[in-house]
Amino acid sequence: MPARKLFVTTALPYANGNFHIGHIMEYIQADIWVRTQRLLGNEVNFVGADDTHGAPIMIAAEKAGKTPQQFVADIAAGRQQYLDGFHIEFDNWHSTDAPENHQLAQDIYRGLKANGLIETRTIEQFFDPEKNMFLPDRFIKGECPKCHAKDQYGDNCEVCGAVYAPTDLINPYSALSGAKPVLKHSEHFFFKLSDPRCVAFLEEWTQDGRLQTEVANKVREWFTVRTNPDGTQSEGLGDWDISRDAPYFGIEIPDAPGKYFYVWLDAPIGYLASLKNLLDKRGQDYEAYMADPQLEQYHFIGKDIVTFHTLFWPATLKFSGRKVPDSVFVHGFLTVNNGEKMSKSRGTGLDPLKYLGLGMNAEWLRYYLATSSAAATRTSTSMPKTSCCASTATSSASTSTSPAARRASSASALAASLARSRPMAMRCWSTCAPWRRPSSNCWPNANTARPCAKPCC
């Protein structure tokens, strides 16, 4: 019998473009952690999927003259070359538009509704008078109502991490036409995150050692009613709008014609759908697998989606009668342009295939990203301009095997895993002991394909 039974995921990439280097960083971190667990004799199912729904993909497909299904299928067809090129080995890669996800999302919604946690409200929603359509959150931009950062999306701020309604934006405008949107009424469905049952559960779940300290401290702020430095009021946990109006590419809400799940409701359910697809192909029972009390569930994510993974996701699972995550491992950003977050949607993502196209060794980048990229949420790492490697900083990991210690071990322990685990160790050609971590200045020059002559540490 394996020592532990683990279900591991990375955040699902949005299927509107190719992977950038930030995606690859996260996959490399998780891949190394998974390989380490397997070396220790543990059983791991490591899955991913494309996040395929939402109005942005619907609109992009229309511009490309394709159906949304064909558009995301074409994107998915290009994924494997990145994963193979950087030695990233998922057990399964799936899609949130797959039948498993449609069924699971609707089942989870029914479970929440049966628990009294779904209600309908008439809301005011932005409408683009030039495009004659309700605007999805990502096609409304404006000034963040919390930190006042400019050019932020309509659902959450990439600078301070705040989550808000599009109507909270200051000076909003349509990203499709540039027009000032007008408000119209529509009936929407809400998940009652403010319900005392949800609040009590999340206050305990987020503070019991499952999250990195800095993440837990940040999440704690979202529970309190307080006056912010800018004079605005934070009212604690608010209810979550989980519906969108047609036209929309997504999963239909049961018994609600013309209404679809907001993409962030069904996207994380894609973790479960990918796992179910994998187990079905193996002839294993998905329900029995998830019901095993020994199963541990882990998610690797970036700090910009902490809110969704530490509040909405665990509460959605808990109150639909499902297993909640054992831990969420959060890493910082790779940045460009003097600290700007690398973003595919903003056109600042870097194509990892360019690195491989230069004939560079994928292991060099695996080592660099695992050891010097920001594993904690309080820091970010800028990509070097002239070299594939740079001075590295490692973090020691606890050797305790208690459940609390296992949950607390985060992506920041990856460097220590590298040093201990022979198959993942970076190899400085023939001059390094293959399972030892080389010094930060002993790598082959980025512009010359020859081994170095310096001794390793």
CSV table of N, CA, C and O in Angstrom, one decimal, residues 57-139:
chain,number,residue,atom,x,y,z
A,57,ILE,N,-14.0,33.9,-24.7
A,57,ILE,CA,-13.8,32.9,-25.7
A,57,ILE,C,-14.9,32.9,-26.7
A,57,ILE,O,-14.6,32.7,-27.9
A,58,MET,N,-16.1,33.1,-26.3
A,58,MET,CA,-17.2,33.2,-27.3
A,58,MET,C,-16.9,34.4,-28.3
A,58,MET,O,-17.1,34.2,-29.5
A,59,ILE,N,-16.4,35.5,-27.8
A,59,ILE,CA,-16.2,36.6,-28.7
A,59,ILE,C,-14.9,36.4,-29.6
A,59,ILE,O,-14.9,36.7,-30.8
A,60,ALA,N,-13.9,35.8,-29.0
A,60,ALA,CA,-12.7,35.5,-29.7
A,60,ALA,C,-13.0,34.5,-30.8
A,60,ALA,O,-12.5,34.6,-32.0
A,61,ALA,N,-13.8,33.5,-30.5
A,61,ALA,CA,-14.2,32.5,-31.6
A,61,ALA,C,-15.0,33.1,-32.7
A,61,ALA,O,-14.8,32.8,-33.9
A,62,GLU,N,-15.9,34.1,-32.4
A,62,GLU,CA,-16.6,34.8,-33.4
A,62,GLU,C,-15.7,35.5,-34.3
A,62,GLU,O,-15.9,35.5,-35.5
A,63,LYS,N,-14.7,36.2,-33.7
A,63,LYS,CA,-13.8,37.0,-34.5
A,63,LYS,C,-13.0,36.1,-35.4
A,63,LYS,O,-12.6,36.5,-36.6
A,64,ALA,N,-12.7,34.8,-35.0
A,64,ALA,CA,-11.9,33.9,-35.7
A,64,ALA,C,-12.7,33.1,-36.7
A,64,ALA,O,-12.2,32.3,-37.5
A,65,GLY,N,-14.0,33.3,-36.7
A,65,GLY,CA,-14.9,32.6,-37.6
A,65,GLY,C,-15.1,31.2,-37.3
A,65,GLY,O,-15.3,30.3,-38.2
A,66,LYS,N,-15.0,30.8,-36.0
A,66,LYS,CA,-15.1,29.5,-35.5
A,66,LYS,C,-16.2,29.4,-34.5
A,66,LYS,O,-16.6,30.4,-33.9
A,67,THR,N,-16.7,28.1,-34.2
A,67,THR,CA,-17.5,27.9,-33.0
A,67,THR,C,-16.6,28.0,-31.8
A,67,THR,O,-15.4,27.7,-31.9
A,68,PRO,N,-17.2,28.3,-30.6
A,68,PRO,CA,-16.4,28.2,-29.4
A,68,PRO,C,-15.7,26.9,-29.2
A,68,PRO,O,-14.6,26.8,-28.8
A,69,GLN,N,-16.5,25.8,-29.5
A,69,GLN,CA,-15.9,24.4,-29.3
A,69,GLN,C,-14.7,24.2,-30.2
A,69,GLN,O,-13.7,23.6,-29.7
A,70,GLN,N,-14.8,24.6,-31.4
A,70,GLN,CA,-13.6,24.5,-32.4
A,70,GLN,C,-12.5,25.3,-32.0
A,70,GLN,O,-11.3,25.0,-32.0
A,71,PHE,N,-12.8,26.6,-31.5
A,71,PHE,CA,-11.7,27.5,-31.1
A,71,PHE,C,-10.9,26.9,-29.9
A,71,PHE,O,-9.7,26.9,-30.0
A,72,VAL,N,-11.6,26.4,-28.9
A,72,VAL,CA,-10.8,25.9,-27.8
A,72,VAL,C,-10.2,24.5,-28.1
A,72,VAL,O,-9.1,24.2,-27.6
A,73,ALA,N,-10.8,23.8,-29.0
A,73,ALA,CA,-10.1,22.5,-29.5
A,73,ALA,C,-8.8,22.8,-30.2
A,73,ALA,O,-7.8,22.1,-30.0
A,74,ASP,N,-8.8,23.9,-31.0
A,74,ASP,CA,-7.5,24.3,-31.7
A,74,ASP,C,-6.5,24.7,-30.7
A,74,ASP,O,-5.3,24.4,-30.8
A,75,ILE,N,-6.9,25.4,-29.6
A,75,ILE,CA,-5.9,25.8,-28.6
A,75,ILE,C,-5.4,24.6,-27.9
A,75,ILE,O,-4.2,24.4,-27.6
A,76,ALA,N,-6.3,23.7,-27.5
A,76,ALA,CA,-5.9,22.5,-26.8
A,76,ALA,C,-4.9,21.6,-27.6
A,76,ALA,O,-4.0,21.0,-27.0
A,77,ALA,N,-5.0,21.6,-28.9
A,77,ALA,CA,-4.2,20.8,-29.7
A,77,ALA,C,-2.7,21.2,-29.7
A,77,ALA,O,-1.8,20.4,-30.0
A,78,GLY,N,-2.5,22.5,-29.2
A,78,GLY,CA,-1.1,22.9,-29.1
A,78,GLY,C,-0.5,22.8,-27.8
A,78,GLY,O,0.7,23.2,-27.6
A,79,ARG,N,-1.2,22.3,-26.8
A,79,ARG,CA,-0.7,22.2,-25.4
A,79,ARG,C,0.5,21.2,-25.2
A,79,ARG,O,1.4,21.5,-24.5
A,80,GLN,N,0.4,20.1,-25.8
A,80,GLN,CA,1.3,19.0,-25.5
A,80,GLN,C,2.8,19.3,-25.8
A,80,GLN,O,3.7,18.9,-25.1
A,81,GLN,N,3.0,20.1,-26.8
A,81,GLN,CA,4.4,20.4,-27.2
A,81,GLN,C,5.1,21.2,-26.0
A,81,GLN,O,6.3,21.1,-25.8
A,82,TYR,N,4.3,22.0,-25.3
A,82,TYR,CA,4.9,22.7,-24.2
A,82,TYR,C,5.2,21.8,-23.0
A,82,TYR,O,6.3,21.9,-22.4
A,83,LEU,N,4.2,20.9,-22.7
A,83,LEU,CA,4.4,20.0,-21.6
A,83,LEU,C,5.5,19.0,-21.9
A,83,LEU,O,6.4,18.8,-21.0
A,84,ASP,N,5.6,18.5,-23.1
A,84,ASP,CA,6.7,17.6,-23.4
A,84,ASP,C,8.0,18.3,-23.4
A,84,ASP,O,9.0,17.7,-22.9
A,85,GLY,N,8.0,19.5,-23.9
A,85,GLY,CA,9.3,20.2,-24.0
A,85,GLY,C,9.9,20.5,-22.7
A,85,GLY,O,11.2,20.6,-22.6
A,86,PHE,N,9.1,20.7,-21.6
A,86,PHE,CA,9.6,21.0,-20.3
A,86,PHE,C,9.5,19.9,-19.3
A,86,PHE,O,9.5,20.1,-18.1
A,87,HIS,N,9.2,18.7,-19.9
A,87,HIS,CA,9.2,17.4,-19.1
A,87,HIS,C,8.2,17.5,-18.0
A,87,HIS,O,8.4,17.0,-16.9
A,88,ILE,N,7.0,18.1,-18.3
A,88,ILE,CA,5.9,18.2,-17.4
A,88,ILE,C,4.9,17.0,-17.7
A,88,ILE,O,4.4,16.9,-18.8
A,89,GLU,N,4.7,16.2,-16.7
A,89,GLU,CA,3.9,14.9,-16.9
A,89,GLU,C,2.6,14.9,-16.1
A,89,GLU,O,2.6,14.4,-15.0
A,90,PHE,N,1.6,15.5,-16.7
A,90,PHE,CA,0.2,15.3,-16.1
A,90,PHE,C,-0.3,13.9,-16.4
A,90,PHE,O,0.0,13.4,-17.5
A,91,ASP,N,-1.0,13.4,-15.5
A,91,ASP,CA,-1.7,12.1,-15.7
A,91,ASP,C,-2.9,12.2,-16.7
A,91,ASP,O,-3.2,11.3,-17.4
A,92,ASN,N,-3.5,13.4,-16.7
A,92,ASN,CA,-4.6,13.6,-17.6
A,92,ASN,C,-4.7,15.1,-17.8
A,92,ASN,O,-4.5,16.0,-17.0
A,93,TRP,N,-5.1,15.5,-19.1
A,93,TRP,CA,-5.4,16.9,-19.5
A,93,TRP,C,-6.8,16.9,-20.1
A,93,TRP,O,-7.0,16.1,-21.0
A,94,HIS,N,-7.7,17.7,-19.6
A,94,HIS,CA,-9.1,17.6,-20.0
A,94,HIS,C,-9.6,19.0,-20.4
A,94,HIS,O,-8.9,19.9,-20.6
A,95,SER,N,-10.9,19.1,-20.4
A,95,SER,CA,-11.6,20.4,-20.7
A,95,SER,C,-12.8,20.6,-19.8
A,95,SER,O,-13.5,19.7,-19.5
A,96,THR,N,-13.0,21.9,-19.5
A,96,THR,CA,-14.2,22.2,-18.7
A,96,THR,C,-15.5,22.2,-19.5
A,96,THR,O,-16.6,22.3,-18.9
A,97,ASP,N,-15.4,22.0,-20.8
A,97,ASP,CA,-16.6,21.9,-21.6
A,97,ASP,C,-16.9,20.4,-21.8
A,97,ASP,O,-17.8,20.1,-22.6
A,98,ALA,N,-16.2,19.5,-21.1
A,98,ALA,CA,-16.4,18.1,-21.3
A,98,ALA,C,-17.7,17.7,-20.5
A,98,ALA,O,-18.2,18.4,-19.6
A,99,PRO,N,-18.3,16.6,-20.9
A,99,PRO,CA,-19.6,16.1,-20.3
A,99,PRO,C,-19.4,16.0,-18.8
A,99,PRO,O,-20.4,16.2,-18.0
A,100,GLU,N,-18.3,15.5,-18.3
A,100,GLU,CA,-18.1,15.3,-16.9
A,100,GLU,C,-18.3,16.6,-16.1
A,100,GLU,O,-18.8,16.6,-15.0
A,101,ASN,N,-17.8,17.7,-16.7
A,101,ASN,CA,-17.8,19.0,-16.0
A,101,ASN,C,-19.2,19.5,-16.0
A,101,ASN,O,-19.7,20.1,-15.0
A,102,HIS,N,-20.0,19.3,-17.1
A,102,HIS,CA,-21.4,19.8,-17.2
A,102,HIS,C,-22.2,19.1,-16.1
A,102,HIS,O,-22.9,19.7,-15.3
A,103,GLN,N,-22.0,17.8,-16.0
A,103,GLN,CA,-22.7,17.0,-15.0
A,103,GLN,C,-22.4,17.4,-13.6
A,103,GLN,O,-23.2,17.6,-12.7
A,104,LEU,N,-21.1,17.4,-13.3
A,104,LEU,CA,-20.6,17.7,-11.9
A,104,LEU,C,-21.0,19.1,-11.5
A,104,LEU,O,-21.4,19.4,-10.4
A,105,ALA,N,-20.9,20.1,-12.4
A,105,ALA,CA,-21.3,21.5,-12.1
A,105,ALA,C,-22.7,21.6,-11.7
A,105,ALA,O,-23.1,22.3,-10.7
A,106,GLN,N,-23.6,20.9,-12.5
A,106,GLN,CA,-25.0,21.0,-12.2
A,106,GLN,C,-25.4,20.2,-10.9
A,106,GLN,O,-26.2,20.7,-10.2
A,107,ASP,N,-24.7,19.1,-10.7
A,107,ASP,CA,-24.9,18.4,-9.5
A,107,ASP,C,-24.5,19.2,-8.2
A,107,ASP,O,-25.2,19.2,-7.2
A,108,ILE,N,-23.3,19.9,-8.3
A,108,ILE,CA,-22.9,20.7,-7.2
A,108,ILE,C,-23.8,21.8,-7.0
A,108,ILE,O,-24.2,22.2,-5.8
A,109,TYR,N,-24.3,22.5,-8.0
A,109,TYR,CA,-25.3,23.5,-7.9
A,109,TYR,C,-26.6,23.0,-7.2
A,109,TYR,O,-27.1,23.7,-6.3
A,110,ARG,N,-27.0,21.9,-7.6
A,110,ARG,CA,-28.2,21.3,-6.9
A,110,ARG,C,-28.0,21.1,-5.4
A,110,ARG,O,-28.9,21.2,-4.6
A,111,GLY,N,-26.8,20.6,-5.1
A,111,GLY,CA,-26.4,20.4,-3.7
A,111,GLY,C,-26.5,21.7,-2.9
A,111,GLY,O,-27.0,21.7,-1.8
A,112,LEU,N,-25.9,22.7,-3.5
A,112,LEU,CA,-25.9,24.0,-2.8
A,112,LEU,C,-27.4,24.6,-2.6
A,112,LEU,O,-27.7,25.1,-1.6
A,113,LYS,N,-28.2,24.4,-3.7
A,113,LYS,CA,-29.5,24.8,-3.6
A,113,LYS,C,-30.3,24.0,-2.6
A,113,LYS,O,-31.1,24.6,-1.8
A,114,ALA,N,-30.1,22.7,-2.5
A,114,ALA,CA,-30.8,21.9,-1.5
A,114,ALA,C,-30.4,22.3,-0.1
A,114,ALA,O,-31.2,22.1,0.9
A,115,ASN,N,-29.2,22.9,0.1
A,115,ASN,CA,-28.7,23.3,1.4
A,115,ASN,C,-29.2,24.8,1.7
A,115,ASN,O,-28.7,25.3,2.7
A,116,GLY,N,-30.0,25.3,0.8
A,116,GLY,CA,-30.5,26.7,1.1
A,116,GLY,C,-29.5,27.8,0.8
A,116,GLY,O,-29.6,28.9,1.4
A,117,LEU,N,-28.5,27.5,0.0
A,117,LEU,CA,-27.4,28.5,-0.2
A,117,LEU,C,-27.5,29.2,-1.6
A,117,LEU,O,-26.5,29.9,-1.9
A,118,ILE,N,-28.6,29.0,-2.3
A,118,ILE,CA,-28.7,29.7,-3.6
A,118,ILE,C,-30.0,30.5,-3.5
A,118,ILE,O,-31.0,30.0,-3.1
A,119,GLU,N,-29.9,31.8,-3.9
A,119,GLU,CA,-31.1,32.6,-4.0
A,119,GLU,C,-31.0,33.5,-5.3
A,119,GLU,O,-29.9,33.7,-5.8
A,120,THR,N,-32.1,33.9,-5.7
A,120,THR,CA,-32.2,34.8,-6.9
A,120,THR,C,-32.5,36.2,-6.5
A,120,THR,O,-33.2,36.5,-5.5
A,121,ARG,N,-31.9,37.2,-7.2
A,121,ARG,CA,-32.1,38.6,-7.0
A,121,ARG,C,-32.1,39.3,-8.3
A,121,ARG,O,-31.4,38.9,-9.3
A,122,THR,N,-32.8,40.4,-8.4
A,122,THR,CA,-32.8,41.2,-9.5
A,122,THR,C,-31.6,42.3,-9.3
A,122,THR,O,-31.6,43.0,-8.3
A,123,ILE,N,-30.7,42.3,-10.3
A,123,ILE,CA,-29.6,43.1,-10.2
A,123,ILE,C,-29.5,44.1,-11.4
A,123,ILE,O,-30.2,43.9,-12.4
A,124,GLU,N,-28.7,45.2,-11.2
A,124,GLU,CA,-28.4,46.0,-12.3
A,124,GLU,C,-27.1,45.5,-12.9
A,124,GLU,O,-26.1,45.3,-12.2
A,125,GLN,N,-27.1,45.4,-14.2
A,125,GLN,CA,-25.9,44.9,-14.9
A,125,GLN,C,-25.6,45.8,-16.1
A,125,GLN,O,-26.4,46.4,-16.8
A,126,PHE,N,-24.3,45.9,-16.4
A,126,PHE,CA,-23.8,46.7,-17.4
A,126,PHE,C,-24.2,46.1,-18.8
A,126,PHE,O,-24.0,44.9,-19.0
A,127,PHE,N,-24.6,47.0,-19.7
A,127,PHE,CA,-25.0,46.6,-21.0
A,127,PHE,C,-24.3,47.6,-22.0
A,127,PHE,O,-24.3,48.8,-21.8
A,128,ASP,N,-23.7,47.0,-23.1
A,128,ASP,CA,-23.0,47.8,-24.1
A,128,ASP,C,-24.0,48.2,-25.1
A,128,ASP,O,-24.5,47.4,-25.9
A,129,PRO,N,-24.3,49.5,-25.2
A,129,PRO,CA,-25.3,50.0,-26.1
A,129,PRO,C,-24.9,49.9,-27.6
A,129,PRO,O,-25.7,49.8,-28.5
A,130,GLU,N,-23.6,49.8,-27.8
A,130,GLU,CA,-23.1,49.7,-29.2
A,130,GLU,C,-23.1,48.2,-29.7
A,130,GLU,O,-23.4,47.9,-30.8
A,131,LYS,N,-22.7,47.3,-28.8
A,131,LYS,CA,-22.7,45.9,-29.1
A,131,LYS,C,-24.0,45.2,-28.8
A,131,LYS,O,-24.2,44.0,-29.2
A,132,ASN,N,-24.9,45.9,-28.2
A,132,ASN,CA,-26.3,45.4,-27.9
A,132,ASN,C,-26.2,44.0,-27.1
A,132,ASN,O,-26.8,43.1,-27.4
A,133,MET,N,-25.4,44.0,-26.0
A,133,MET,CA,-25.2,42.8,-25.2
A,133,MET,C,-24.8,43.2,-23.8
A,133,MET,O,-24.2,44.2,-23.5
A,134,PHE,N,-25.2,42.3,-22.9
A,134,PHE,CA,-24.7,42.4,-21.5
A,134,PHE,C,-23.2,42.1,-21.5
A,134,PHE,O,-22.8,41.2,-22.2
A,135,LEU,N,-22.5,42.9,-20.8
A,135,LEU,CA,-21.0,42.8,-20.8
A,135,LEU,C,-20.5,41.8,-19.7
A,135,LEU,O,-20.9,42.0,-18.5
A,136,PRO,N,-19.8,40.8,-20.1
A,136,PRO,CA,-19.1,40.0,-19.1
A,136,PRO,C,-18.1,40.8,-18.3
A,136,PRO,O,-17.6,41.8,-18.7
A,137,ASP,N,-17.8,40.3,-17.1
A,137,ASP,CA,-16.9,41.0,-16.2
A,137,ASP,C,-15.6,41.4,-16.9
A,137,ASP,O,-15.0,42.5,-16.6
A,138,ARG,N,-15.0,40.5,-17.7
A,138,ARG,CA,-13.7,40.7,-18.2
A,138,ARG,C,-13.7,41.7,-19.4
A,138,ARG,O,-12.7,42.0,-19.9
A,139,PHE,N,-14.9,42.1,-19.8
A,139,PHE,CA,-15.0,43.1,-20.9
A,139,PHE,C,-15.5,44.4,-20.3
A,139,PHE,O,-16.0,45.3,-21.1
